[in-house]
Each structure stands twice: as structure tokens, then as C-alpha cells.
PDB file of C-alpha atoms in Angstrom:
ATOM      1  CA  MET A1309     -55.800 -15.010  25.619  1.00 56.00           C
ATOM      2  CA  SER A1310     -52.127 -15.787  22.914  1.00 67.00           C
ATOM      3  CA  GLY A1311     -49.322 -16.868  23.416  1.00 70.00           C
ATOM      4  CA  PHE A1312     -48.318 -20.256  25.033  1.00 78.00           C
ATOM      5  CA  ARG A1313     -48.327 -20.796  28.613  1.00 82.00           C
ATOM      6  CA  ILE A1314     -45.420 -22.417  30.252  1.00 83.00           C
ATOM      7  CA  GLU A1315     -46.593 -25.159  33.393  1.00 83.00           C
ATOM      8  CA  GLY A1316     -45.360 -26.675  35.598  1.00 84.00           C
ATOM      9  CA  ASN A1317     -46.517 -30.470  35.418  1.00 85.00           C
ATOM     10  CA  THR A1318     -45.793 -31.661  39.286  1.00 88.00           C
ATOM     11  CA  SER A1319     -45.922 -28.152  40.924  1.00 88.00           C
ATOM     12  CA  GLY A1320     -48.514 -26.034  38.688  1.00 84.00           C
ATOM     13  CA  ASN A1321     -45.788 -23.173  38.791  1.00 89.00           C
ATOM     14  CA  VAL A1322     -46.054 -20.521  35.749  1.00 88.00           C
ATOM     15  CA  ALA A1323     -43.275 -18.971  33.811  1.00 88.00           C
ATOM     16  CA  GLU A1324     -43.594 -15.350  33.824  1.00 89.00           C
ATOM     17  CA  VAL A1325     -42.188 -12.535  31.666  1.00 87.00           C
ATOM     18  CA  ASN A1326     -41.476  -8.661  32.460  1.00 90.00           C
ATOM     19  CA  ALA A1327     -41.910  -5.712  30.632  1.00 91.00           C
ATOM     20  CA  GLY A1328     -39.941  -6.837  27.570  1.00 90.00           C
ATOM     21  CA  ASN A1329     -41.307  -9.657  26.935  1.00 86.00           C
ATOM     22  CA  GLN A1330     -38.316 -11.604  28.551  1.00 89.00           C
ATOM     23  CA  LEU A1331     -38.722 -14.673  30.227  1.00 88.00           C
ATOM     24  CA  LYS A1332     -37.472 -14.616  33.645  1.00 88.00           C
ATOM     25  CA  VAL A1333     -35.185 -16.895  34.109  1.00 84.00           C
ATOM     26  CA  THR A1334     -32.674 -17.565  37.475  1.00 82.00           C
ATOM     27  CA  ALA A1335     -30.308 -19.550  37.871  1.00 82.00           C
ATOM     28  CA  GLU A1336     -29.823 -22.098  40.043  1.00 84.00           C
ATOM     29  CA  THR A1337     -28.702 -21.122  43.361  1.00 85.00           C
ATOM     30  CA  ASN A1338     -27.510 -23.766  45.456  1.00 87.00           C
ATOM     31  CA  VAL A1339     -24.836 -25.448  43.029  1.00 83.00           C
ATOM     32  CA  SER A1340     -23.723 -27.988  46.074  1.00 85.00           C
ATOM     33  CA  ALA A1341     -26.733 -29.500  46.371  1.00 89.00           C
ATOM     34  CA  ASN A1342     -28.635 -29.406  42.777  1.00 87.00           C
ATOM     35  CA  PRO A1343     -25.554 -29.774  40.697  1.00 85.00           C
ATOM     36  CA  GLY A1344     -27.359 -31.313  38.152  1.00 86.00           C
ATOM     37  CA  ASN A1345     -29.249 -27.767  37.421  1.00 84.00           C
ATOM     38  CA  VAL A1346     -26.301 -26.112  36.178  1.00 82.00           C
ATOM     39  CA  GLY A1347     -26.124 -25.427  32.938  1.00 79.00           C
ATOM     40  CA  SER A1348     -23.573 -24.009  30.832  1.00 74.00           C
ATOM     41  CA  PHE A1349     -23.396 -20.857  28.339  1.00 74.00           C
ATOM     42  CA  ARG A1350     -21.459 -19.744  25.519  1.00 81.00           C
ATOM     43  CA  MET A1351     -19.390 -16.737  26.635  1.00 82.00           C
ATOM     44  CA  PHE A1352     -18.705 -13.856  24.209  1.00 86.00           C
ATOM     45  CA  SER A1353     -18.081 -10.331  25.002  1.00 86.00           C
ATOM     46  CA  GLU A1354     -18.287  -7.164  22.770  1.00 88.00           C
ATOM     47  CA  ASN A1355     -15.189  -5.815  21.433  1.00 87.00           C
ATOM     48  CA  ASP A1356     -17.474  -3.052  19.272  1.00 88.00           C
ATOM     49  CA  PRO A1357     -21.550  -2.449  19.426  1.00 88.00           C
ATOM     50  CA  GLY A1358     -21.735  -2.219  15.339  1.00 90.00           C
ATOM     51  CA  ASP A1359     -22.897   1.315  14.812  1.00 88.00           C
ATOM     52  CA  ILE A1360     -20.734   1.321  11.609  1.00 88.00           C
ATOM     53  CA  THR A1361     -21.013  -2.272  10.495  1.00 89.00           C
ATOM     54  CA  GLY A1362     -24.364  -2.343  11.522  1.00 89.00           C
ATOM     55  CA  THR A1363     -24.002  -6.048  13.527  1.00 88.00           C
ATOM     56  CA  PRO A1364     -21.901  -6.042  16.889  1.00 88.00           C
ATOM     57  CA  TYR A1365     -18.614  -7.262  16.551  1.00 87.00           C
ATOM     58  CA  LEU A1366     -17.799 -10.658  19.135  1.00 86.00           C
ATOM     59  CA  LYS A1367     -15.744 -12.571  20.379  1.00 84.00           C
ATOM     60  CA  SER A1368     -15.134 -15.483  22.349  1.00 85.00           C
ATOM     61  CA  PRO A1369     -12.587 -16.412  24.638  1.00 84.00           C
ATOM     62  CA  GLU A1370     -10.118 -19.342  24.474  1.00 82.00           C
ATOM     63  CA  THR A1371      -9.938 -21.681  27.902  1.00 85.00           C
ATOM     64  CA  SER A1372      -6.252 -23.888  28.513  1.00 84.00           C
ATOM     65  CA  SER A1373      -7.226 -27.605  28.839  1.00 83.00           C
ATOM     66  CA  ASP A1374      -5.427 -26.577  32.729  1.00 86.00           C
ATOM     67  CA  PHE A1375      -8.902 -24.100  32.680  1.00 85.00           C
ATOM     68  CA  ARG A1376      -7.109 -21.406  32.420  1.00 89.00           C
ATOM     69  CA  LEU A1377      -7.872 -18.657  30.486  1.00 87.00           C
ATOM     70  CA  ARG A1378      -6.299 -16.848  27.855  1.00 83.00           C
ATOM     71  CA  VAL A1379      -4.948 -13.566  28.110  1.00 82.00           C
ATOM     72  CA  GLY A1380      -2.430 -11.585  25.834  1.00 79.00           C
ATOM     73  CA  MET A1381      -0.689  -9.039  27.189  1.00 83.00           C
ATOM     74  CA  ASP A1382       0.465  -5.916  25.146  1.00 86.00           C
ATOM     75  CA  THR A1383       4.515  -5.550  24.238  1.00 90.00           C
ATOM     76  CA  ILE A1384       5.395  -2.439  22.462  1.00 94.00           C
ATOM     77  CA  ILE A1385       7.967  -2.452  19.966  1.00 94.00           C
ATOM     78  CA  LEU A1386       7.814   0.761  18.925  1.00 96.00           C
ATOM     79  CA  ASP A1387       6.617   4.328  20.118  1.00 96.00           C
ATOM     80  CA  GLU A1388       7.518   7.088  18.621  1.00 97.00           C
ATOM     81  CA  THR A1389       5.876  10.902  18.348  1.00 97.00           C
ATOM     82  CA  PHE A1390       6.680  13.840  16.280  1.00 96.00           C
ATOM     83  CA  ASN A1391       7.279  16.171  17.985  1.00 95.00           C
ATOM     84  CA  GLY A1392      11.529  16.943  17.954  1.00 93.00           C
ATOM     85  CA  SER A1393      11.985  19.586  15.116  1.00 94.00           C
ATOM     86  CA  THR A1394      14.663  16.876  12.791  1.00 92.00           C
ATOM     87  CA  GLN A1395      13.739  13.780  12.026  1.00 92.00           C
ATOM     88  CA  ASN A1396      14.617  10.606  14.288  1.00 94.00           C
ATOM     89  CA  THR A1397      17.137   9.386  12.361  1.00 95.00           C
ATOM     90  CA  SER A1398      18.050   6.319  14.607  1.00 96.00           C
ATOM     91  CA  VAL A1399      15.077   5.406  14.240  1.00 97.00           C
ATOM     92  CA  TRP A1400      13.549   5.911  10.305  1.00 97.00           C
ATOM     93  CA  ALA A1401      14.478   6.557   7.280  1.00 97.00           C
ATOM     94  CA  TYR A1402      12.839   8.990   4.424  1.00 97.00           C
ATOM     95  CA  ALA A1403      12.910   9.459   0.488  1.00 97.00           C
ATOM     96  CA  ALA A1404      11.327  12.202  -1.437  1.00 97.00           C
ATOM     97  CA  ALA A1405      10.827  12.629  -4.946  1.00 96.00           C
ATOM     98  CA  THR A1406       9.682  16.999  -5.396  1.00 96.00           C
ATOM     99  CA  LEU A1407       7.358  16.042  -2.754  1.00 95.00           C
ATOM    100  CA  THR A1408       8.771  16.240   1.355  1.00 95.00           C
ATOM    101  CA  ALA A1409       7.550  16.050   4.470  1.00 96.00           C
ATOM    102  CA  THR A1410       9.007  17.981   7.236  1.00 95.00           C
ATOM    103  CA  GLN A1411       8.610  18.170  11.087  1.00 94.00           C
ATOM    104  CA  PRO A1412       8.455  21.532  12.193  1.00 92.00           C
ATOM    105  CA  GLY A1413       8.052  20.818  16.146  1.00 93.00           C
ATOM    106  CA  ALA A1414       4.165  21.537  16.338  1.00 93.00           C
ATOM    107  CA  GLY A1415       4.156  17.583  17.108  1.00 95.00           C
ATOM    108  CA  THR A1416       3.487  16.150  13.847  1.00 96.00           C
ATOM    109  CA  LEU A1417       5.362  14.968  10.762  1.00 97.00           C
ATOM    110  CA  ASN A1418       3.603  16.833   7.903  1.00 96.00           C
ATOM    111  CA  PHE A1419       3.013  14.829   4.372  1.00 96.00           C
ATOM    112  CA  GLY A1420       3.415  17.612   1.110  1.00 91.00           C
ATOM    113  CA  THR A1421       5.692  20.618   2.855  1.00 89.00           C
ATOM    114  CA  VAL A1422       6.366  21.140  -0.554  1.00 90.00           C
ATOM    115  CA  GLN A1423       3.414  19.871  -2.614  1.00 89.00           C
ATOM    116  CA  GLY A1424       4.058  17.234  -5.878  1.00 89.00           C
ATOM    117  CA  THR A1425       1.656  17.911  -8.584  1.00 90.00           C
ATOM    118  CA  ALA A1426       2.581  15.149 -11.098  1.00 93.00           C
ATOM    119  CA  ALA A1427       2.738  11.401 -11.136  1.00 94.00           C
ATOM    120  CA  THR A1428       5.822   9.545  -9.474  1.00 93.00           C
ATOM    121  CA  HIS A1429       6.023  12.534  -6.620  1.00 96.00           C
ATOM    122  CA  GLY A1430       5.908  11.565  -3.383  1.00 97.00           C
ATOM    123  CA  ALA A1431       7.818  10.765  -0.138  1.00 97.00           C
ATOM    124  CA  PHE A1432       7.814   8.287   2.384  1.00 98.00           C
ATOM    125  CA  MET A1433       9.322   7.419   5.782  1.00 98.00           C
ATOM    126  CA  ARG A1434      10.176   3.782   6.688  1.00 98.00           C
ATOM    127  CA  SER A1435      11.371   2.974   9.989  1.00 98.00           C
ATOM    128  CA  PHE A1436      14.254   0.556   9.998  1.00 98.00           C
ATOM    129  CA  GLN A1437      13.439  -1.634  12.617  1.00 97.00           C
ATOM    130  CA  TYR A1438      10.980  -4.636  11.520  1.00 97.00           C
ATOM    131  CA  MET A1439       7.895  -5.912  12.789  1.00 95.00           C
ATOM    132  CA  PRO A1440       7.356  -9.622  12.793  1.00 92.00           C
ATOM    133  CA  LEU A1441       4.108 -11.383  12.197  1.00 88.00           C
ATOM    134  CA  TYR A1442       4.380 -14.775  15.518  1.00 83.00           C
ATOM    135  CA  GLY A1443       1.840 -17.084  14.308  1.00 75.00           C
ATOM    136  CA  ALA A1444      -1.813 -16.319  15.941  1.00 71.00           C
ATOM    137  CA  SER A1445      -0.585 -13.549  18.352  1.00 77.00           C
ATOM    138  CA  GLY A1446      -1.817 -11.223  16.112  1.00 85.00           C
ATOM    139  CA  MET A1447      -0.152  -6.652  16.046  1.00 93.00           C
ATOM    140  CA  SER A1448      -1.622  -3.687  16.404  1.00 95.00           C
ATOM    141  CA  VAL A1449      -0.343  -1.173  14.591  1.00 97.00           C
ATOM    142  CA  GLU A1450      -1.663   2.366  15.280  1.00 98.00           C
ATOM    143  CA  PHE A1451      -1.274   6.250  14.076  1.00 98.00           C
ATOM    144  CA  HIS A1452      -2.649   9.861  14.365  1.00 98.00           C
ATOM    145  CA  ILE A1453      -3.290  11.141  10.881  1.00 97.00           C
ATOM    146  CA  GLY A1454      -5.446  14.084   9.906  1.00 97.00           C
ATOM    147  CA  GLN A1455      -5.787  16.094   6.986  1.00 94.00           C
ATOM    148  CA  PHE A1456      -4.527  19.842   7.445  1.00 92.00           C
ATOM    149  CA  THR A1457      -5.454  22.321   5.583  1.00 87.00           C
ATOM    150  CA  ALA A1458      -7.946  20.825   2.524  1.00 92.00           C
ATOM    151  CA  ASN A1459      -9.184  17.632   1.206  1.00 93.00           C
ATOM    152  CA  LEU A1460      -7.299  15.192  -0.520  1.00 94.00           C
ATOM    153  CA  VAL A1461      -8.089  15.784  -4.158  1.00 94.00           C
ATOM    154  CA  ALA A1462      -8.313  13.640  -7.257  1.00 94.00           C
ATOM    155  CA  ASN A1463      -4.494  11.808  -7.786  1.00 95.00           C
ATOM    156  CA  GLU A1464      -3.434  12.393  -4.383  1.00 95.00           C
ATOM    157  CA  VAL A1465      -2.869   9.229  -2.380  1.00 97.00           C
ATOM    158  CA  PHE A1466      -1.819   8.508   1.106  1.00 97.00           C
ATOM    159  CA  LEU A1467      -0.929   5.327   2.966  1.00 98.00           C
ATOM    160  CA  ALA A1468       0.225   4.449   6.255  1.00 98.00           C
ATOM    161  CA  GLY A1469       1.029   0.669   7.324  1.00 98.00           C
ATOM    162  CA  LEU A1470       3.420  -2.149   7.256  1.00 98.00           C
ATOM    163  CA  SER A1471       5.681  -1.698   3.953  1.00 97.00           C
ATOM    164  CA  ASN A1472       8.969  -1.974   3.150  1.00 96.00           C
ATOM    165  CA  VAL A1473       7.806   0.548   0.499  1.00 96.00           C
ATOM    166  CA  SER A1474      11.730   1.685  -1.421  1.00 95.00           C
ATOM    167  CA  VAL A1475      10.457   4.666  -3.778  1.00 96.00           C
ATOM    168  CA  ALA A1476       9.224   7.642  -3.153  1.00 96.00           C
ATOM    169  CA  GLY A1477       6.237   7.858  -6.092  1.00 95.00           C
ATOM    170  CA  THR A1478       5.234   4.658  -6.627  1.00 96.00           C
ATOM    171  CA  GLU A1479       3.160   2.173  -4.453  1.00 96.00           C
ATOM    172  CA  PRO A1480       4.511  -0.654  -2.544  1.00 96.00           C
ATOM    173  CA  THR A1481       4.788  -4.224  -3.753  1.00 95.00           C
ATOM    174  CA  ASP A1482       4.177  -6.066  -0.568  1.00 96.00           C
ATOM    175  CA  GLY A1483       2.429  -5.230   2.686  1.00 97.00           C
ATOM    176  CA  LEU A1484      -0.630  -4.119   4.607  1.00 97.00           C
ATOM    177  CA  TRP A1485      -2.067  -0.034   4.670  1.00 98.00           C
ATOM    178  CA  LEU A1486      -3.707   2.245   5.413  1.00 98.00           C
ATOM    179  CA  GLN A1487      -5.003   4.357   1.911  1.00 98.00           C
ATOM    180  CA  PHE A1488      -6.460   7.471   2.293  1.00 97.00           C
ATOM    181  CA  THR A1489      -7.603   9.252  -1.742  1.00 96.00           C
ATOM    182  CA  SER A1490     -10.342  11.947  -2.242  1.00 95.00           C
ATOM    183  CA  GLY A1491     -12.863   9.109  -2.680  1.00 95.00           C
ATOM    184  CA  GLY A1492     -12.983   7.465   0.753  1.00 97.00           C
ATOM    185  CA  THR A1493     -10.673   5.418   3.622  1.00 98.00           C
ATOM    186  CA  ILE A1494      -9.789   1.288   2.361  1.00 97.00           C
ATOM    187  CA  ALA A1495      -7.746  -0.872   3.627  1.00 98.00           C
ATOM    188  CA  VAL A1496      -5.012  -3.071   1.657  1.00 98.00           C
ATOM    189  CA  MET A1497      -3.448  -6.338   1.827  1.00 97.00           C
ATOM    190  CA  ARG A1498      -0.543  -6.779  -1.071  1.00 96.00           C
ATOM    191  CA  TYR A1499       0.418  -9.884  -1.451  1.00 95.00           C
ATOM    192  CA  ASN A1500       4.382  -9.478  -3.550  1.00 93.00           C
ATOM    193  CA  GLY A1501       1.987  -7.882  -5.941  1.00 93.00           C
ATOM    194  CA  THR A1502      -1.219  -9.432  -5.502  1.00 94.00           C
ATOM    195  CA  THR A1503      -3.704  -7.141  -4.128  1.00 96.00           C
ATOM    196  CA  THR A1504      -7.129  -7.662  -1.498  1.00 96.00           C
ATOM    197  CA  GLN A1505      -8.704  -4.218  -0.022  1.00 96.00           C
ATOM    198  CA  SER A1506     -11.883  -3.656   1.737  1.00 96.00           C
ATOM    199  CA  GLY A1507     -14.531  -1.531   0.254  1.00 94.00           C
ATOM    200  CA  VAL A1508     -14.853   2.480   1.344  1.00 97.00           C
ATOM    201  CA  LEU A1509     -15.027   2.711   5.091  1.00 97.00           C
ATOM    202  CA  GLU A1510     -15.851   5.441   4.941  1.00 96.00           C
ATOM    203  CA  LEU A1511     -16.036   8.979   2.848  1.00 96.00           C
ATOM    204  CA  ASN A1512     -13.223  11.466   2.995  1.00 94.00           C
ATOM    205  CA  SER A1513     -15.810  14.225   4.436  1.00 93.00           C
ATOM    206  CA  ALA A1514     -15.488  12.078   7.480  1.00 95.00           C
ATOM    207  CA  LEU A1515     -12.133  13.413   8.182  1.00 95.00           C
ATOM    208  CA  LYS A1516     -12.562  16.887   9.394  1.00 96.00           C
ATOM    209  CA  LEU A1517      -9.959  19.452   8.167  1.00 95.00           C
ATOM    210  CA  GLY A1518      -6.821  20.421  11.205  1.00 94.00           C
ATOM    211  CA  ASN A1519      -8.513  17.386  13.669  1.00 97.00           C
ATOM    212  CA  LEU A1520      -5.889  13.892  13.842  1.00 98.00           C
ATOM    213  CA  TYR A1521      -7.561  10.149  14.275  1.00 98.00           C
ATOM    214  CA  HIS A1522      -6.744   7.509  16.103  1.00 98.00           C
ATOM    215  CA  TYR A1523      -6.423   4.377  13.722  1.00 98.00           C
ATOM    216  CA  ALA A1524      -5.260   1.257  14.156  1.00 97.00           C
ATOM    217  CA  LEU A1525      -4.664  -2.065  12.071  1.00 97.00           C
ATOM    218  CA  VAL A1526      -5.146  -4.842  14.290  1.00 95.00           C
ATOM    219  CA  ILE A1527      -4.250  -7.970  11.930  1.00 94.00           C
ATOM    220  CA  GLY A1528      -5.449 -11.603  13.473  1.00 89.00           C
ATOM    221  CA  ASP A1529      -4.876 -15.186  11.881  1.00 85.00           C
ATOM    222  CA  SER A1530      -7.733 -14.975   9.871  1.00 89.00           C
ATOM    223  CA  GLU A1531      -8.992 -11.197   9.513  1.00 93.00           C
ATOM    224  CA  VAL A1532      -7.849  -7.439  10.191  1.00 95.00           C
ATOM    225  CA  GLU A1533      -9.577  -5.255  11.867  1.00 96.00           C
ATOM    226  CA  VAL A1534      -9.829  -1.793  10.649  1.00 97.00           C
ATOM    227  CA  TRP A1535     -10.663   0.735  13.668  1.00 97.00           C
ATOM    228  CA  LYS A1536     -11.176   4.852  14.284  1.00 97.00           C
ATOM    229  CA  ASP A1537     -11.024   6.335  17.662  1.00 97.00           C
ATOM    230  CA  ASN A1538     -11.604   2.835  19.080  1.00 94.00           C
ATOM    231  CA  VAL A1539     -14.694   2.321  16.580  1.00 95.00           C
ATOM    232  CA  LEU A1540     -14.545  -0.437  14.581  1.00 95.00           C
ATOM    233  CA  LEU A1541     -14.630   0.438  10.691  1.00 97.00           C
ATOM    234  CA  GLY A1542     -14.484  -2.844   8.874  1.00 95.00           C
ATOM    235  CA  GLU A1543     -13.255  -6.213   8.250  1.00 94.00           C
ATOM    236  CA  LEU A1544     -10.953  -7.722   5.711  1.00 95.00           C
ATOM    237  CA  ALA A1545     -11.030 -11.042   5.434  1.00 94.00           C
ATOM    238  CA  ILE A1546      -6.833 -12.837   4.667  1.00 93.00           C
ATOM    239  CA  PRO A1547      -7.555 -14.443   1.598  1.00 92.00           C
ATOM    240  CA  SER A1548      -6.913 -18.512   2.351  1.00 90.00           C
ATOM    241  CA  ALA A1549      -4.260 -18.927  -0.848  1.00 90.00           C
ATOM    242  CA  SER A1550      -2.156 -16.520   1.059  1.00 88.00           C
ATOM    243  CA  ALA A1551      -2.676 -17.491   4.888  1.00 84.00           C
ATOM    244  CA  GLN A1552      -1.284 -13.732   5.830  1.00 89.00           C
ATOM    245  CA  PRO A1553      -2.124 -10.322   4.385  1.00 92.00           C
ATOM    246  CA  PHE A1554       1.557 -10.032   2.978  1.00 94.00           C
ATOM    247  CA  LEU A1555       3.994 -12.241   2.362  1.00 93.00           C
ATOM    248  CA  GLN A1556       7.696 -10.749   3.873  1.00 92.00           C
ATOM    249  CA  GLY A1557       7.352 -12.563   7.800  1.00 87.00           C
ATOM    250  CA  SER A1558       8.089  -8.675   9.124  1.00 94.00           C
ATOM    251  CA  LEU A1559       7.858  -5.638   7.455  1.00 97.00           C
ATOM    252  CA  PRO A1560       9.101  -1.695   9.031  1.00 98.00           C
ATOM    253  CA  VAL A1561       6.039   0.374   9.663  1.00 98.00           C
ATOM    254  CA  PHE A1562       5.981   3.528   6.937  1.00 98.00           C
ATOM    255  CA  MET A1563       3.964   6.632   5.750  1.00 98.00           C
ATOM    256  CA  GLN A1564       4.278   7.217   2.554  1.00 98.00           C
ATOM    257  CA  LYS A1565       2.366  10.289   0.079  1.00 97.00           C
ATOM    258  CA  LEU A1566       2.536   9.877  -3.449  1.00 96.00           C
ATOM    259  CA  CYS A1567       0.681  11.207  -6.933  1.00 96.00           C
ATOM    260  CA  THR A1568      -0.649   8.957  -8.616  1.00 95.00           C
ATOM    261  CA  GLY A1569      -1.187  11.624 -11.842  1.00 94.00           C
ATOM    262  CA  ALA A1570      -1.740  15.169 -12.667  1.00 94.00           C
ATOM    263  CA  VAL A1571      -2.942  16.751  -9.167  1.00 93.00           C
ATOM    264  CA  SER A1572      -4.337  19.991  -9.359  1.00 88.00           C
ATOM    265  CA  ASN A1573      -4.245  21.587  -5.862  1.00 81.00           C
ATOM    266  CA  THR A1574      -2.675  19.619  -2.709  1.00 80.00           C
ATOM    267  CA  ASN A1575      -3.119  18.901   0.737  1.00 88.00           C
ATOM    268  CA  THR A1576      -0.919  18.373   3.775  1.00 94.00           C
ATOM    269  CA  MET A1577      -1.402  14.934   5.609  1.00 96.00           C
ATOM    270  CA  ARG A1578       0.305  15.205   9.368  1.00 97.00           C
ATOM    271  CA  VAL A1579       1.115  12.353  11.753  1.00 98.00           C
ATOM    272  CA  SER A1580       1.273  12.966  15.395  1.00 98.00           C
ATOM    273  CA  ASP A1581       2.275   9.642  16.150  1.00 97.00           C
ATOM    274  CA  VAL A1582       2.947   5.545  15.544  1.00 98.00           C
ATOM    275  CA  THR A1583       2.862   3.043  18.084  1.00 97.00           C
TER     276      THR A1583
END
């Protein structure tokens, strides 16, 4: 017989295992009579099973000194659906250089209606409203984004996230965004010109033409999570030297398509909504 036999010293009872070779354990059922038999366990919740990252993503809840479980309620500070045929100029600023963005009234904002083919060609939409970071309370920035008629090609870039972008065909110098290129999707932090990037979170081939995908950038106090259709793609740690992903305490939401060099054949990127 292999293995160890676990047997009570006085009772002579032995422990049992189930068919999966797991030790059968029954917690104390009479807490009032046997309080000394009550142990403690660390509690974690599974936010993501790790289908993409390879590791389950677990988080522990927090309890106050008065024994109350801490709960955070979502507060919506911006919610916009691009279903109109004209730009909502009370919410969004717009700038373009050759490449343009339009709203045809079909439920999306389309970047590349007039195509850009050279470096510095680009267009952006940026909210007038600024989104503040409040300590450890966190923020989630969500988009429905997708390629429309063709895959992105070399030198063609699409950005979506937080930044006070000011030049249509130039990347922002401060902010946090998802970056879509022909090489794949990455997360980018830019702290006053200093850039930190994730690895490739998914290849461009993961974006089926014509489909819209739900992306979320979830900003915590030590990392940024990247989610696609409620599946965790990966995390990007906030550098300890900066303590937050960008220099400014609050930034607008933005979407931008630009060319970083000569582009042979450009594609239309669509955005359905922003939250």
C-alpha cells in the first residue's frame, strides 16, 4: 500500500479521500459548542479563469475595521453612443489632417472615411470632459471597437483611451491607451513623454472584419488591466517611479487614427460607443 494513512490518535478513525484524490474535509457544524474548532480561510474571488493569460486572476476583498465588506458602486461619468448622423459638438472636440472621421448615422463613428496615406495624416475625437483618477477607487474606460472593410496595414495606427491629444496626426505625449496596428494590440502608458508598453496582447488576426469588440482599460492603483469581451488579455504594471499611468490627474477620453509613415492601403476603424 502506497501513501500515508491519517488516523486519529484516540478515536482510531481514518481520513478519507474522494475519487479525485482530494482529502474530504467537513467544517465544524456546531460553532456555539465548539468555537475552538473554527479556523479561518483567506477569501479570493476569480475575476478571470486565465484562458488567455494562462493563470487565474484572483482578487481579495477588503473588510473595514468595523467588519463591513468594502463595496464599490459604479459611477457613470460619460456614456456616448455614436448613433447620430452628426457629431455631438457639446461633448466632443474633433480635428483632422487629410484623414477624416464621420458619423453616417448607422451606429458607429468611422475613422478613415477619407483615407490618410502619409505620415502626420490623422484625425481624433476627444471629449471636452476630463476623467479624474481618485486614489485607489479605480476607473474603467470602455469602448466597442472594430475593423470594418480591411485589416490594418504597416504604418497605420488606431488609439483609444485617455489623453489630451492636440495634433491630429501625432501620438499624445501623456496618457493611457490601447494601440491597434498591423502587428497586434498593445497597451501604452505615456507619462509626460516616457512610454511603458505591454507586449502584444493579441494579434491583429483576432479581429474579425466587420465585428465590434468590447474593450476595457481598468485602472487600479498599481496596474492597468486590459479586457476584451469580459476576458482578461493582460496587465500592465504602473512604474513605481510614476505611481500613476500618466502625469495629469485627469484626462479626456479620445480616439485617434493616424499614419506613422507611408501607407499603401488604409482601413476604416469603427467605434460604436464609449463609457
